[in-house]
């Protein structure tokens, strides 16, 4: 963040719009590559208006999609590197159990990605983790590498290292317009900036930015209920801070999937959320009336009664977060089809936080015109038909 007395510079090697976890890691990698980088954030930091706030996120090796599981070893390494650079603990290893019906394709893909043969039945899971109860015939796969990332702390850490490497972070500056060209011009509420490369990582606001650049991306912001559930008897549910994370795949009782984290943020409360939400305008998400029906709470209450019987069946604390989903829930990491010096990172669909160190590296590589470190086919803008329709 620029001090009031600091002279405002207008020309940079790169500009990143959006200082959530993806944009901050992109800026971090650019600064480490000796690129004079400006990171712009429309809200004053820290804030809870986007997708990167809160105290905890799951990190796991288990992924049904091989293109994500292949990135996870480097993600773990880069998170550890950031811990070392800042002398801050950002990760707590808790393990994770993936719950689902036997033979479920995504569950089997997770098992293969972990390279494990063991599958826990209901009795074995109950012995190991007494607070979790499978239904008859269901199984669980254990990811022992998994755990919890301390999200707010992680975001501060990556921004700290970015600034330490000479980067400029300006918050409270809303971008008003983007003028493409060999040099991109970005006009904000506080100034005009120019750079030969621009990276847009604006979360739920990305769709509006790229429309002015002739792109119509299928990005759907969702308002997610983040719920915390109290133990019926303190300490009795076996769901304290040392219990595992969990997620569900293919359970009829959990459409879209449900995930949970141990009692870390609020003592005695477990974080359990439906991986789904209600379409929203990011400018109006906090205006939803409290009396609006919330079908996700009913799904969660029913799930908790069956699978986590040591918890109360109504949430004790409710917060909100934004997901920005693509139709296939894969990310968009690509150059603009018409302006190759503008790179877009978007659509992280509620599962991008853990992958941010590698996402930032890939967006950095794309912006520098380099061959990306991973196969980018699943993240291409062109997988969606008609995205350039707005420009025709």
Coordinates of C-alpha atoms in Angstrom, one line a residue:
X1 CA 0.0 0.0 0.0
X2 CA 1.4 3.4 -1.0
X3 CA 2.1 5.8 1.8
X4 CA 0.3 9.2 1.4
X5 CA 3.7 10.9 1.0
X6 CA 5.0 8.5 -1.6
X7 CA 5.1 10.0 -5.1
X8 CA 2.7 8.1 -7.4
X9 CA 4.5 6.4 -10.2
X10 CA 2.5 5.8 -13.4
X11 CA 4.6 3.3 -15.5
X12 CA 5.3 -0.3 -14.6
X13 CA 6.5 -3.6 -16.2
X14 CA 3.2 -5.3 -15.2
X15 CA -0.1 -4.4 -13.6
X16 CA -2.3 -6.9 -11.7
X17 CA -5.9 -6.1 -11.0
X18 CA -7.3 -7.8 -7.9
X19 CA -5.3 -8.5 -4.7
X20 CA -7.0 -11.7 -3.7
X21 CA -4.9 -14.8 -3.3
X22 CA -4.6 -15.5 -7.0
X23 CA -3.6 -11.9 -8.0
X24 CA -1.3 -11.6 -5.0
X25 CA 0.6 -14.8 -5.9
X26 CA 0.8 -13.6 -9.6
X27 CA 2.3 -10.3 -8.4
X28 CA 4.6 -12.2 -6.1
X29 CA 6.0 -14.3 -8.9
X30 CA 6.4 -11.3 -11.2
X31 CA 8.3 -9.4 -8.5
X32 CA 10.6 -12.4 -8.0
X33 CA 11.2 -12.3 -11.7
X34 CA 12.4 -8.7 -11.3
X35 CA 9.3 -7.2 -13.0
X36 CA 8.3 -3.8 -11.6
X37 CA 4.7 -4.7 -10.6
X38 CA 1.7 -2.8 -9.5
X39 CA -1.0 -4.7 -7.6
X40 CA -4.4 -2.9 -7.5
X41 CA -7.2 -3.6 -5.1
X42 CA -10.5 -1.8 -5.2
X43 CA -11.3 -2.3 -1.5
X44 CA -9.3 -1.2 1.5
X45 CA -7.3 -4.2 2.9
X46 CA -8.1 -6.4 4.7
X47 CA -11.7 -6.9 3.5
X48 CA -14.3 -9.6 3.3
X49 CA -16.0 -8.7 0.1
X50 CA -14.4 -11.3 -2.2
X51 CA -13.3 -15.0 -2.1
X52 CA -10.0 -14.9 -0.2
X53 CA -11.0 -13.8 3.3
X54 CA -11.6 -16.0 6.3
X55 CA -9.2 -18.0 8.5
X56 CA -9.2 -21.4 6.9
X57 CA -9.2 -23.3 3.6
X58 CA -8.6 -27.0 2.9
X59 CA -5.4 -28.1 1.1
X60 CA -5.2 -31.6 -0.2
X61 CA -3.3 -33.9 -2.6
X62 CA -6.5 -35.8 -3.4
X63 CA -8.1 -34.5 -6.6
X64 CA -10.3 -36.4 -9.1
X65 CA -8.7 -34.4 -12.0
X66 CA -5.2 -35.4 -12.7
X67 CA -4.3 -31.9 -14.0
X68 CA -4.9 -30.5 -10.5
X69 CA -3.3 -33.4 -8.6
X70 CA -0.2 -33.0 -10.7
X71 CA 0.2 -29.4 -9.5
X72 CA -0.3 -30.2 -5.8
X73 CA 3.3 -31.3 -4.9
X74 CA 4.6 -27.9 -6.2
X75 CA 1.8 -26.1 -4.4
X76 CA 2.8 -27.7 -1.1
X77 CA 6.5 -26.8 -1.7
X78 CA 5.6 -23.1 -2.6
X79 CA 3.4 -22.8 0.5
X80 CA 6.3 -24.1 2.6
X81 CA 8.6 -21.6 0.9
X82 CA 6.3 -18.8 1.8
X83 CA 6.2 -20.0 5.4
X84 CA 10.1 -19.9 5.4
X85 CA 10.2 -16.5 3.7
X86 CA 7.9 -14.9 6.3
X87 CA 8.6 -17.0 9.4
X88 CA 4.8 -17.6 9.7
X89 CA 2.9 -20.9 10.1
X90 CA 0.4 -21.1 7.2
X91 CA -0.6 -24.8 7.3
X92 CA -1.7 -27.3 9.8
X93 CA -1.7 -31.0 8.8
X94 CA -4.9 -32.6 9.8
X95 CA -5.5 -35.2 7.1
X96 CA -8.7 -35.4 5.0
X97 CA -11.3 -38.1 4.4
X98 CA -13.1 -38.3 1.1
X99 CA -16.6 -39.8 1.6
X100 CA -18.6 -41.5 -1.1
X101 CA -20.3 -44.6 -2.5
X102 CA -17.9 -47.5 -3.3
X103 CA -16.7 -47.4 -6.9
X104 CA -17.8 -43.8 -7.4
X105 CA -15.5 -42.6 -10.3
X106 CA -14.3 -39.4 -8.7
X107 CA -13.6 -41.1 -5.4
X108 CA -11.6 -43.8 -7.2
X109 CA -9.7 -41.0 -9.1
X110 CA -8.9 -39.4 -5.8
X111 CA -7.6 -42.8 -4.5
X112 CA -5.4 -43.2 -7.6
X113 CA -4.1 -39.6 -7.3
X114 CA -2.9 -40.5 -3.7
X115 CA -1.4 -43.8 -4.7
X116 CA -3.2 -45.6 -1.9
X117 CA -5.1 -48.9 -1.8
X118 CA -6.8 -48.6 1.6
X119 CA -10.5 -47.8 1.6
X120 CA -12.2 -47.4 5.0
X121 CA -15.6 -48.8 5.6
X122 CA -18.1 -47.3 8.1
X123 CA -16.7 -49.3 11.1
X124 CA -13.0 -48.5 10.3
X125 CA -13.8 -44.8 9.8
X126 CA -15.7 -44.7 13.1
X127 CA -12.8 -46.3 14.9
X128 CA -10.3 -43.8 13.5
X129 CA -12.5 -40.7 13.6
X130 CA -15.4 -41.2 16.0
X131 CA -17.2 -38.0 15.1
X132 CA -17.8 -39.0 11.5
X133 CA -20.4 -41.6 10.7
X134 CA -20.7 -43.2 7.3
X135 CA -24.0 -44.7 6.1
X136 CA -24.1 -48.5 5.4
X137 CA -22.2 -49.4 2.3
X138 CA -20.4 -46.1 1.9
X139 CA -16.6 -45.8 2.1
X140 CA -13.9 -43.2 2.8
X141 CA -10.4 -42.6 1.4
X142 CA -7.8 -40.9 3.6
X143 CA -5.4 -38.2 2.4
X144 CA -2.8 -37.9 5.1
X145 CA -1.0 -35.0 3.5
X146 CA -4.1 -32.7 3.7
X147 CA -4.8 -30.0 6.2
X148 CA -5.8 -26.5 6.7
X149 CA -4.3 -23.3 5.2
X150 CA -4.7 -20.2 7.4
X151 CA -6.2 -18.0 4.6
X152 CA -6.1 -14.5 6.0
X153 CA -2.6 -15.0 7.3
X154 CA -1.5 -16.5 3.9
X155 CA -2.8 -13.5 2.0
X156 CA -0.9 -11.1 4.2
X157 CA 2.2 -13.2 3.9
X158 CA 2.3 -13.3 0.1
X159 CA 1.6 -9.5 -0.1
X160 CA 4.4 -8.9 2.4
X161 CA 6.9 -10.8 0.3
X162 CA 5.7 -9.1 -2.9
X163 CA 6.4 -5.7 -1.3
X164 CA 9.7 -6.9 0.0
X165 CA 10.7 -7.7 -3.6
X166 CA 9.9 -4.1 -4.6
X167 CA 6.3 -4.5 -5.6
X168 CA 3.7 -1.7 -5.2
X169 CA 0.3 -2.6 -3.7
X170 CA -2.3 0.1 -3.9
X171 CA -5.7 -0.6 -2.2
X172 CA -8.8 1.4 -2.2
X173 CA -8.4 2.1 -5.9
X174 CA -11.3 1.0 -8.1
X175 CA -10.4 0.4 -11.8
X176 CA -12.6 2.5 -14.0
X177 CA -11.4 1.5 -17.5
X178 CA -8.8 -0.5 -19.3
X179 CA -7.5 0.6 -22.7
X180 CA -5.7 -2.2 -24.6
X181 CA -2.7 -1.7 -26.8
X182 CA 1.0 -2.5 -27.0
X183 CA 1.0 -0.5 -23.7
X184 CA -2.1 -1.1 -21.6
X185 CA -3.6 1.9 -19.9
X186 CA -5.5 1.3 -16.6
X187 CA -7.5 4.2 -15.2
X188 CA -8.5 4.0 -11.5
X189 CA -10.3 6.3 -9.0
X190 CA -6.8 7.6 -8.0
X191 CA -4.7 7.6 -11.1
X192 CA -3.7 6.4 -14.6
X193 CA -1.2 3.6 -14.9
X194 CA 0.6 2.1 -18.0
X195 CA 2.3 -1.2 -18.5
X196 CA 3.2 -3.5 -21.4
X197 CA 1.4 -6.4 -19.7
X198 CA -1.8 -6.7 -17.6
X199 CA -3.2 -9.6 -15.6
X200 CA -6.8 -9.5 -14.5
X201 CA -7.6 -11.6 -11.3
X202 CA -10.6 -9.7 -10.1
X203 CA -12.7 -12.6 -8.9
X204 CA -16.4 -12.0 -9.2
X205 CA -15.8 -8.6 -10.9
X206 CA -13.8 -10.2 -13.7
X207 CA -16.8 -10.6 -16.0
X208 CA -17.4 -6.9 -16.1
X209 CA -13.8 -6.0 -16.7
X210 CA -13.4 -8.4 -19.7
X211 CA -16.7 -7.3 -21.3
X212 CA -15.1 -3.9 -21.9
X213 CA -12.4 -5.9 -23.7
X214 CA -14.9 -7.6 -26.0
X215 CA -15.0 -10.9 -24.0
X216 CA -18.1 -12.5 -22.7
X217 CA -17.0 -15.2 -20.3
X218 CA -19.5 -17.6 -18.7
X219 CA -18.6 -16.6 -15.1
X220 CA -21.3 -17.0 -12.4
X221 CA -20.7 -15.4 -9.0
X222 CA -22.4 -17.4 -6.2
X223 CA -23.1 -16.3 -2.7
X224 CA -22.0 -19.1 -0.4
X225 CA -23.2 -19.7 3.2
X226 CA -20.2 -20.4 5.3
X227 CA -21.6 -22.2 8.4
X228 CA -20.2 -23.2 11.8
X229 CA -21.9 -25.9 13.9
X230 CA -21.6 -26.3 17.7
X231 CA -20.9 -29.6 19.4
X232 CA -23.9 -30.9 21.4
X233 CA -21.7 -31.7 24.3
X234 CA -18.3 -29.8 24.3
X235 CA -15.5 -32.1 23.5
X236 CA -17.9 -35.1 23.0
X237 CA -18.1 -35.1 19.2
X238 CA -14.4 -35.9 18.5
X239 CA -14.3 -32.9 16.2
X240 CA -11.8 -30.7 17.8
X241 CA -8.8 -29.0 16.2
X242 CA -7.0 -32.3 15.6
X243 CA -9.8 -34.0 13.7
X244 CA -9.6 -34.3 9.9
X245 CA -11.1 -32.2 7.2
X246 CA -13.6 -34.1 5.0
X247 CA -15.4 -33.7 1.7
X248 CA -18.0 -35.8 -0.1
X249 CA -18.2 -37.0 -3.7
X250 CA -21.2 -38.6 -5.3
X251 CA -23.4 -38.8 -2.2
X252 CA -27.1 -38.4 -2.9
X253 CA -27.5 -36.7 0.4
X254 CA -24.9 -34.0 -0.6
X255 CA -25.7 -32.6 -4.1
X256 CA -22.7 -30.5 -5.3
X257 CA -20.7 -31.9 -2.4
X258 CA -20.2 -30.9 1.2
X259 CA -16.9 -30.2 3.0
X260 CA -15.9 -29.7 6.6
X261 CA -12.9 -28.4 8.6
X262 CA -12.0 -29.0 12.2
X263 CA -12.7 -26.5 15.0
X264 CA -10.0 -23.9 14.4
X265 CA -11.7 -20.5 13.7
X266 CA -14.2 -20.6 16.5
X267 CA -13.5 -22.9 19.5
X268 CA -16.0 -25.7 19.7
X269 CA -17.5 -25.0 16.3
X270 CA -16.9 -27.0 13.1
X271 CA -17.0 -25.4 9.7
X272 CA -19.3 -27.4 7.4
X273 CA -20.4 -26.0 4.1
X274 CA -22.3 -26.9 0.9
X275 CA -20.2 -26.5 -2.2
X276 CA -22.9 -24.5 -3.8
X277 CA -24.8 -21.2 -3.4
X278 CA -27.2 -18.6 -4.9
X279 CA -26.4 -16.5 -8.0
X280 CA -25.5 -13.0 -6.9
X281 CA -24.3 -9.6 -8.1
X282 CA -21.0 -9.1 -6.3
X283 CA -21.9 -5.4 -5.8
X284 CA -25.1 -6.5 -4.0
X285 CA -24.3 -9.7 -2.2
X286 CA -24.5 -8.2 1.3
X287 CA -27.9 -6.8 0.5
X288 CA -29.7 -10.2 0.6
X289 CA -32.5 -10.0 3.2
X290 CA -32.0 -12.2 6.2
X291 CA -35.5 -13.7 5.7
X292 CA -34.6 -15.0 2.2
X293 CA -34.9 -18.8 2.0
X294 CA -31.6 -20.7 2.2
X295 CA -32.1 -24.2 0.9
X296 CA -28.4 -25.0 1.4
X297 CA -28.9 -24.8 5.2
X298 CA -31.6 -27.5 5.0
X299 CA -29.2 -29.7 3.0
X300 CA -26.5 -29.2 5.5
X301 CA -28.8 -29.8 8.5
X302 CA -29.9 -33.1 7.1
X303 CA -26.3 -34.2 6.3
X304 CA -25.1 -33.3 9.8
X305 CA -27.9 -35.3 11.5
X306 CA -26.8 -38.4 9.6
X307 CA -23.0 -38.0 9.3
X308 CA -22.0 -35.7 12.2
X309 CA -24.5 -36.6 14.9
X310 CA -22.4 -35.0 17.6
X311 CA -23.2 -31.5 16.2
X312 CA -26.2 -29.4 16.6
X313 CA -28.5 -29.5 13.6
X314 CA -28.7 -25.7 13.1
X315 CA -25.6 -23.5 12.5
X316 CA -24.4 -21.4 15.4
X317 CA -22.6 -18.9 13.1
X318 CA -23.2 -18.0 9.5
X319 CA -21.0 -15.9 7.2
X320 CA -20.8 -15.5 3.5
X321 CA -18.2 -15.9 0.7
X322 CA -18.2 -15.5 -3.0
X323 CA -17.4 -18.3 -5.5
X324 CA -17.1 -17.4 -9.2
X325 CA -17.9 -20.6 -11.1
X326 CA -17.3 -21.6 -14.7
X327 CA -19.8 -24.1 -16.2
X328 CA -17.2 -27.0 -15.9
X329 CA -15.8 -25.7 -12.6
X330 CA -12.3 -25.6 -14.1
X331 CA -10.3 -22.4 -14.0
X332 CA -9.7 -19.8 -16.8
X333 CA -6.0 -19.2 -17.1
X334 CA -5.3 -17.7 -20.5
X335 CA -4.3 -14.8 -22.7
X336 CA -7.0 -12.7 -24.1
X337 CA -7.8 -14.1 -27.6
X338 CA -7.2 -10.6 -29.3
X339 CA -4.8 -8.9 -26.9
X340 CA -2.0 -11.3 -26.0
X341 CA -0.5 -9.0 -23.4
X342 CA -3.6 -9.2 -21.3
X343 CA -3.9 -12.3 -19.2
X344 CA -7.0 -13.5 -17.4
X345 CA -7.2 -15.7 -14.3
X346 CA -10.8 -16.4 -13.2
X347 CA -13.5 -18.9 -12.4
X348 CA -11.8 -20.6 -9.4
X349 CA -15.1 -22.2 -8.5
X350 CA -14.6 -22.5 -4.8
X351 CA -11.5 -24.8 -5.0
X352 CA -8.7 -22.4 -6.1
X353 CA -7.1 -21.2 -2.9
X354 CA -4.8 -24.2 -2.3
X355 CA -3.6 -24.0 -5.9
X356 CA -2.8 -20.2 -5.9
X357 CA 1.0 -20.5 -5.7
X358 CA 1.0 -22.5 -9.0
X359 CA -1.8 -20.5 -10.5
X360 CA 0.2 -17.3 -9.9
X361 CA 3.3 -18.9 -11.5
X362 CA 1.3 -19.9 -14.6
X363 CA -0.3 -16.4 -14.9
X364 CA 3.2 -14.9 -14.5
X365 CA 4.6 -17.2 -17.3
X366 CA 1.7 -16.4 -19.6
X367 CA 2.2 -12.6 -19.1
X368 CA 5.9 -12.9 -19.9
X369 CA 5.2 -14.9 -23.1
X370 CA 6.8 -18.0 -21.8
X371 CA 5.8 -21.7 -22.2
X372 CA 3.7 -22.5 -19.1
X373 CA 5.0 -25.1 -16.7
X374 CA 1.8 -27.2 -17.0
X375 CA -0.6 -28.3 -19.8
X376 CA -3.1 -25.5 -20.1
X377 CA -5.7 -27.1 -22.3
X378 CA -8.3 -27.4 -19.5
X379 CA -8.0 -23.7 -18.7
X380 CA -8.3 -22.2 -22.2
X381 CA -10.8 -19.5 -22.8
X382 CA -11.6 -21.0 -26.2
X383 CA -13.2 -24.1 -24.6
X384 CA -16.3 -21.9 -24.2
X385 CA -18.1 -21.1 -27.5
X386 CA -19.0 -17.5 -28.5
X387 CA -16.8 -15.7 -25.9
X388 CA -15.8 -13.1 -28.5
X389 CA -19.4 -12.5 -29.4
X390 CA -19.5 -9.2 -27.5
X391 CA -16.7 -7.8 -29.7
X392 CA -18.3 -8.7 -33.1

